[in-house]
């Protein structure tokens, strides 16, 4: 039987090592799904309940494996639904391939049903974006799309007219210039190193510094050993951007943890006091947390030359793979006395004691910190943890302690809600033997809640921890702290997520008391298959930054005076948290 265009595409994906594709069927991709059916022994299809979840799952797969994530959607609205997840991939520089359908090739532009030019819709989100023109185009197009996704670290998109999906290879009209089998299924590795002169200039700046802070992001995840050696040599702390949380274990003597609103006070101090900054694989956007321009000399190690100097003035730029560059740079550095690092370590001791105190409180309603603090102790050393956006990102960033080979991620630059559960689907599909945990708020989970059924359908070993406070917490505190306004429009109608889980076929748990946290979470994590724990927490516990600014304090007080709901309870919470100066 003659092969179709779709057969060629699927077989080329398999040649590239693609083993999983996330998506939802539809008549606009019927021909492609027939090829998936006939090749299901080599390429697994994971059906989700919403195309947005398919894109998120592909992003999670890419983040946790380093390999390309692939998703598929039908024509028109199906492809449009992919966009939020694909923008997440774009913003966090993840290789993802999106395959979509289109209407019949000879009715495009004729106002036919679902006639949406997705190759035009995807122009902003994709680094490679093309419409397939027939069987002879298929192999070349897949090769170029995947090379572009890897090489440009972003989204590649192929849209295929409905009828062309079923065209036979025997019907193709190959141009004479299109030599058969000329395209290779190979992506060149990125492991180049800068010139020796540049390395020497960087070393000179670092060696002259007396207070050196190292700032790492996702681009340093594969360079843990080198980052540790760097911190030891320069005698300075390692500050971690959130996507770089896994670069060093959180209990490492070399790190002060995260930075920004979700970070630690010692990291703020490290940035404010340093005279030399080494940035490695990070595009952390909040410039107000970096050293003031002119305060510190800066050496930046970055794969993408366009991101050099994006956030902070740079004295020497070293472009290339961070691990390769550090291996070349380390022998040029002189060991410092370590006083700056020791000071940071003393501050971290106090900070960790504070976190332990807040994470073990027995108040009612239960504090959200109790949930993530307790969860952290129960996780395996190779657990994969996905967080959603909102206040839950703060509780996870601060209280879930990275150790061993644990992996962690969330939606970084896009900071979209609803990514947490689909990320975990991607992780569990890639690593069926590992512990996978999703930590999400009730707002984020309810957006794509039907994906609990996806967990059940494929018996994915994912534990979903939903921190339930019946409010869009992050937005609430932004209205109060950033704008000085009382909260409005943020209350959520309660959902019994444990019952929803049971209705989908998963195990459901409810956690309301701090003293029950360990037992309930331990049982949920031990359950063989998907489980959901709804943890009912205090909606008035604010995710305060490591250090409160004067403006934040004034806005906070202003909101309380203007009639903020539950103002007295919020003040009581703040007083108990030992930050009376805010009000």
PDB file of N, CA and C in Angstrom, residues 246-299:
ATOM      1  N   UNK A 246      17.164  24.086  40.193  1.00  0.00           N
ATOM      2  CA  UNK A 246      17.823  22.791  40.290  1.00  0.00           C
ATOM      3  C   UNK A 246      19.313  22.817  40.026  1.00  0.00           C
ATOM      4  N   UNK A 247      19.903  23.980  39.760  1.00  0.00           N
ATOM      5  CA  UNK A 247      21.347  24.029  39.487  1.00  0.00           C
ATOM      6  C   UNK A 247      22.126  23.502  40.681  1.00  0.00           C
ATOM      7  N   UNK A 248      21.778  23.961  41.884  1.00  0.00           N
ATOM      8  CA  UNK A 248      22.401  23.480  43.116  1.00  0.00           C
ATOM      9  C   UNK A 248      21.313  23.020  44.078  1.00  0.00           C
ATOM     10  N   UNK A 249      21.601  22.027  44.916  1.00  0.00           N
ATOM     11  CA  UNK A 249      20.642  21.680  45.975  1.00  0.00           C
ATOM     12  C   UNK A 249      20.418  22.884  46.879  1.00  0.00           C
ATOM     13  N   UNK A 250      19.208  23.022  47.405  1.00  0.00           N
ATOM     14  CA  UNK A 250      18.899  24.190  48.223  1.00  0.00           C
ATOM     15  C   UNK A 250      19.640  24.213  49.549  1.00  0.00           C
ATOM     16  N   UNK A 251      20.115  23.069  49.993  1.00  0.00           N
ATOM     17  CA  UNK A 251      20.897  23.025  51.228  1.00  0.00           C
ATOM     18  C   UNK A 251      22.397  23.099  50.964  1.00  0.00           C
ATOM     19  N   UNK A 252      22.782  23.336  49.729  1.00  0.00           N
ATOM     20  CA  UNK A 252      24.203  23.491  49.414  1.00  0.00           C
ATOM     21  C   UNK A 252      24.771  24.699  50.153  1.00  0.00           C
ATOM     22  N   UNK A 253      25.984  24.594  50.715  1.00  0.00           N
ATOM     23  CA  UNK A 253      26.597  25.734  51.404  1.00  0.00           C
ATOM     24  C   UNK A 253      26.951  26.876  50.458  1.00  0.00           C
ATOM     25  N   UNK A 254      26.824  26.643  49.149  1.00  0.00           N
ATOM     26  CA  UNK A 254      27.219  27.657  48.179  1.00  0.00           C
ATOM     27  C   UNK A 254      26.066  28.566  47.745  1.00  0.00           C
ATOM     28  N   UNK A 255      24.822  28.222  48.083  1.00  0.00           N
ATOM     29  CA  UNK A 255      23.707  29.000  47.538  1.00  0.00           C
ATOM     30  C   UNK A 255      22.890  29.714  48.603  1.00  0.00           C
ATOM     31  N   UNK A 256      22.374  30.868  48.217  1.00  0.00           N
ATOM     32  CA  UNK A 256      21.422  31.603  49.051  1.00  0.00           C
ATOM     33  C   UNK A 256      20.003  31.467  48.502  1.00  0.00           C
ATOM     34  N   UNK A 257      19.811  30.564  47.566  1.00  0.00           N
ATOM     35  CA  UNK A 257      18.473  30.316  47.040  1.00  0.00           C
ATOM     36  C   UNK A 257      18.037  31.326  45.994  1.00  0.00           C
ATOM     37  N   UNK A 258      16.735  31.542  45.924  1.00  0.00           N
ATOM     38  CA  UNK A 258      16.162  32.344  44.854  1.00  0.00           C
ATOM     39  C   UNK A 258      16.275  33.834  45.073  1.00  0.00           C
ATOM     40  N   UNK A 259      15.826  34.569  44.051  1.00  0.00           N
ATOM     41  CA  UNK A 259      15.880  36.038  44.074  1.00  0.00           C
ATOM     42  C   UNK A 259      14.531  36.563  43.594  1.00  0.00           C
ATOM     43  N   UNK A 260      14.237  37.801  43.861  1.00  0.00           N
ATOM     44  CA  UNK A 260      12.985  38.396  43.427  1.00  0.00           C
ATOM     45  C   UNK A 260      11.916  38.298  44.499  1.00  0.00           C
ATOM     46  N   UNK A 261      10.677  38.540  44.114  1.00  0.00           N
ATOM     47  CA  UNK A 261       9.570  38.495  45.064  1.00  0.00           C
ATOM     48  C   UNK A 261       9.410  37.114  45.679  1.00  0.00           C
ATOM     49  N   UNK A 262       9.852  36.080  44.972  1.00  0.00           N
ATOM     50  CA  UNK A 262       9.732  34.714  45.452  1.00  0.00           C
ATOM     51  C   UNK A 262      10.997  34.241  46.157  1.00  0.00           C
ATOM     52  N   UNK A 263      11.986  35.118  46.245  1.00  0.00           N
ATOM     53  CA  UNK A 263      13.301  34.699  46.703  1.00  0.00           C
ATOM     54  C   UNK A 263      13.555  34.918  48.175  1.00  0.00           C
ATOM     55  N   UNK A 264      14.833  34.916  48.536  1.00  0.00           N
ATOM     56  CA  UNK A 264      15.254  34.996  49.929  1.00  0.00           C
ATOM     57  C   UNK A 264      15.895  36.349  50.224  1.00  0.00           C
ATOM     58  N   UNK A 265      15.875  36.722  51.503  1.00  0.00           N
ATOM     59  CA  UNK A 265      16.535  37.956  51.925  1.00  0.00           C
ATOM     60  C   UNK A 265      18.050  37.879  51.729  1.00  0.00           C
ATOM     61  N   UNK A 266      18.723  36.754  52.044  1.00  0.00           N
ATOM     62  CA  UNK A 266      20.164  36.673  51.810  1.00  0.00           C
ATOM     63  C   UNK A 266      20.556  36.848  50.342  1.00  0.00           C
ATOM     64  N   UNK A 267      19.693  36.433  49.414  1.00  0.00           N
ATOM     65  CA  UNK A 267      19.997  36.650  47.993  1.00  0.00           C
ATOM     66  C   UNK A 267      19.917  38.132  47.652  1.00  0.00           C
ATOM     67  N   UNK A 268      18.934  38.835  48.226  1.00  0.00           N
ATOM     68  CA  UNK A 268      18.840  40.281  48.029  1.00  0.00           C
ATOM     69  C   UNK A 268      20.106  40.954  48.549  1.00  0.00           C
ATOM     70  N   UNK A 269      20.568  40.542  49.721  1.00  0.00           N
ATOM     71  CA  UNK A 269      21.798  41.099  50.296  1.00  0.00           C
ATOM     72  C   UNK A 269      23.006  40.819  49.399  1.00  0.00           C
ATOM     73  N   UNK A 270      23.076  39.618  48.859  1.00  0.00           N
ATOM     74  CA  UNK A 270      24.214  39.244  48.007  1.00  0.00           C
ATOM     75  C   UNK A 270      24.282  40.123  46.773  1.00  0.00           C
ATOM     76  N   UNK A 271      23.125  40.456  46.208  1.00  0.00           N
ATOM     77  CA  UNK A 271      23.085  41.327  45.038  1.00  0.00           C
ATOM     78  C   UNK A 271      23.411  42.774  45.415  1.00  0.00           C
ATOM     79  N   UNK A 272      22.910  43.218  46.538  1.00  0.00           N
ATOM     80  CA  UNK A 272      23.110  44.614  46.944  1.00  0.00           C
ATOM     81  C   UNK A 272      24.546  44.921  47.353  1.00  0.00           C
ATOM     82  N   UNK A 273      25.282  43.918  47.801  1.00  0.00           N
ATOM     83  CA  UNK A 273      26.609  44.150  48.364  1.00  0.00           C
ATOM     84  C   UNK A 273      27.756  43.739  47.454  1.00  0.00           C
ATOM     85  N   UNK A 274      27.485  43.037  46.366  1.00  0.00           N
ATOM     86  CA  UNK A 274      28.589  42.519  45.543  1.00  0.00           C
ATOM     87  C   UNK A 274      29.252  43.628  44.731  1.00  0.00           C
ATOM     88  N   UNK A 275      30.530  43.413  44.413  1.00  0.00           N
ATOM     89  CA  UNK A 275      31.233  44.324  43.508  1.00  0.00           C
ATOM     90  C   UNK A 275      31.515  43.659  42.162  1.00  0.00           C
ATOM     91  N   UNK A 276      31.186  42.359  42.081  1.00  0.00           N
ATOM     92  CA  UNK A 276      31.369  41.608  40.835  1.00  0.00           C
ATOM     93  C   UNK A 276      30.209  40.627  40.690  1.00  0.00           C
ATOM     94  N   UNK A 277      29.630  40.608  39.504  1.00  0.00           N
ATOM     95  CA  UNK A 277      28.494  39.721  39.233  1.00  0.00           C
ATOM     96  C   UNK A 277      28.838  38.817  38.055  1.00  0.00           C
ATOM     97  N   UNK A 278      28.637  37.512  38.255  1.00  0.00           N
ATOM     98  CA  UNK A 278      28.811  36.540  37.166  1.00  0.00           C
ATOM     99  C   UNK A 278      27.441  35.965  36.856  1.00  0.00           C
ATOM    100  N   UNK A 279      26.911  36.276  35.671  1.00  0.00           N
ATOM    101  CA  UNK A 279      25.599  35.781  35.258  1.00  0.00           C
ATOM    102  C   UNK A 279      25.791  34.587  34.321  1.00  0.00           C
ATOM    103  N   UNK A 280      25.110  33.473  34.645  1.00  0.00           N
ATOM    104  CA  UNK A 280      25.286  32.249  33.862  1.00  0.00           C
ATOM    105  C   UNK A 280      23.932  31.710  33.430  1.00  0.00           C
ATOM    106  N   UNK A 281      23.635  31.792  32.152  1.00  0.00           N
ATOM    107  CA  UNK A 281      22.441  31.163  31.587  1.00  0.00           C
ATOM    108  C   UNK A 281      21.135  31.660  32.153  1.00  0.00           C
ATOM    109  N   UNK A 282      21.011  32.968  32.328  1.00  0.00           N
ATOM    110  CA  UNK A 282      19.766  33.508  32.863  1.00  0.00           C
ATOM    111  C   UNK A 282      19.373  34.806  32.172  1.00  0.00           C
ATOM    112  N   UNK A 283      18.053  34.936  31.969  1.00  0.00           N
ATOM    113  CA  UNK A 283      17.482  36.194  31.472  1.00  0.00           C
ATOM    114  C   UNK A 283      16.459  36.711  32.477  1.00  0.00           C
ATOM    115  N   UNK A 284      16.715  36.471  33.756  1.00  0.00           N
ATOM    116  CA  UNK A 284      15.843  36.925  34.847  1.00  0.00           C
ATOM    117  C   UNK A 284      15.382  38.356  34.571  1.00  0.00           C
ATOM    118  N   UNK A 285      14.055  38.595  34.510  1.00  0.00           N
ATOM    119  CA  UNK A 285      13.569  39.880  33.996  1.00  0.00           C
ATOM    120  C   UNK A 285      13.514  41.035  34.986  1.00  0.00           C
ATOM    121  N   UNK A 286      13.541  40.740  36.286  1.00  0.00           N
ATOM    122  CA  UNK A 286      13.289  41.801  37.265  1.00  0.00           C
ATOM    123  C   UNK A 286      14.578  42.518  37.633  1.00  0.00           C
ATOM    124  N   UNK A 287      14.885  43.531  36.845  1.00  0.00           N
ATOM    125  CA  UNK A 287      16.178  44.218  36.961  1.00  0.00           C
ATOM    126  C   UNK A 287      16.363  44.917  38.298  1.00  0.00           C
ATOM    127  N   UNK A 288      15.242  45.250  38.977  1.00  0.00           N
ATOM    128  CA  UNK A 288      15.349  45.963  40.246  1.00  0.00           C
ATOM    129  C   UNK A 288      16.012  45.115  41.330  1.00  0.00           C
ATOM    130  N   UNK A 289      16.109  43.799  41.097  1.00  0.00           N
ATOM    131  CA  UNK A 289      16.761  42.926  42.071  1.00  0.00           C
ATOM    132  C   UNK A 289      18.236  42.682  41.752  1.00  0.00           C
ATOM    133  N   UNK A 290      18.707  43.202  40.636  1.00  0.00           N
ATOM    134  CA  UNK A 290      20.120  43.055  40.268  1.00  0.00           C
ATOM    135  C   UNK A 290      20.915  44.229  40.819  1.00  0.00           C
ATOM    136  N   UNK A 291      22.240  44.125  40.851  1.00  0.00           N
ATOM    137  CA  UNK A 291      23.050  45.263  41.309  1.00  0.00           C
ATOM    138  C   UNK A 291      22.754  46.503  40.476  1.00  0.00           C
ATOM    139  N   UNK A 292      22.764  47.648  41.114  1.00  0.00           N
ATOM    140  CA  UNK A 292      22.511  48.892  40.385  1.00  0.00           C
ATOM    141  C   UNK A 292      23.623  49.113  39.364  1.00  0.00           C
ATOM    142  N   UNK A 293      23.286  49.638  38.172  1.00  0.00           N
ATOM    143  CA  UNK A 293      24.317  49.916  37.169  1.00  0.00           C
ATOM    144  C   UNK A 293      25.440  50.763  37.756  1.00  0.00           C
ATOM    145  N   UNK A 294      26.673  50.306  37.542  1.00  0.00           N
ATOM    146  CA  UNK A 294      27.832  51.003  38.091  1.00  0.00           C
ATOM    147  C   UNK A 294      28.313  50.445  39.411  1.00  0.00           C
ATOM    148  N   UNK A 295      27.476  49.641  40.073  1.00  0.00           N
ATOM    149  CA  UNK A 295      27.864  49.074  41.365  1.00  0.00           C
ATOM    150  C   UNK A 295      28.874  47.947  41.211  1.00  0.00           C
ATOM    151  N   UNK A 296      28.648  47.075  40.210  1.00  0.00           N
ATOM    152  CA  UNK A 296      29.451  45.859  40.100  1.00  0.00           C
ATOM    153  C   UNK A 296      29.903  45.633  38.665  1.00  0.00           C
ATOM    154  N   UNK A 297      31.127  45.125  38.520  1.00  0.00           N
ATOM    155  CA  UNK A 297      31.584  44.626  37.231  1.00  0.00           C
ATOM    156  C   UNK A 297      30.802  43.358  36.910  1.00  0.00           C
ATOM    157  N   UNK A 298      30.572  43.097  35.626  1.00  0.00           N
ATOM    158  CA  UNK A 298      29.722  41.968  35.256  1.00  0.00           C
ATOM    159  C   UNK A 298      30.343  41.144  34.134  1.00  0.00           C
ATOM    160  N   UNK A 299      30.397  39.836  34.361  1.00  0.00           N
ATOM    161  CA  UNK A 299      30.761  38.861  33.340  1.00  0.00           C
ATOM    162  C   UNK A 299      29.524  38.015  33.066  1.00  0.00           C
TER     163      UNK A 299
END
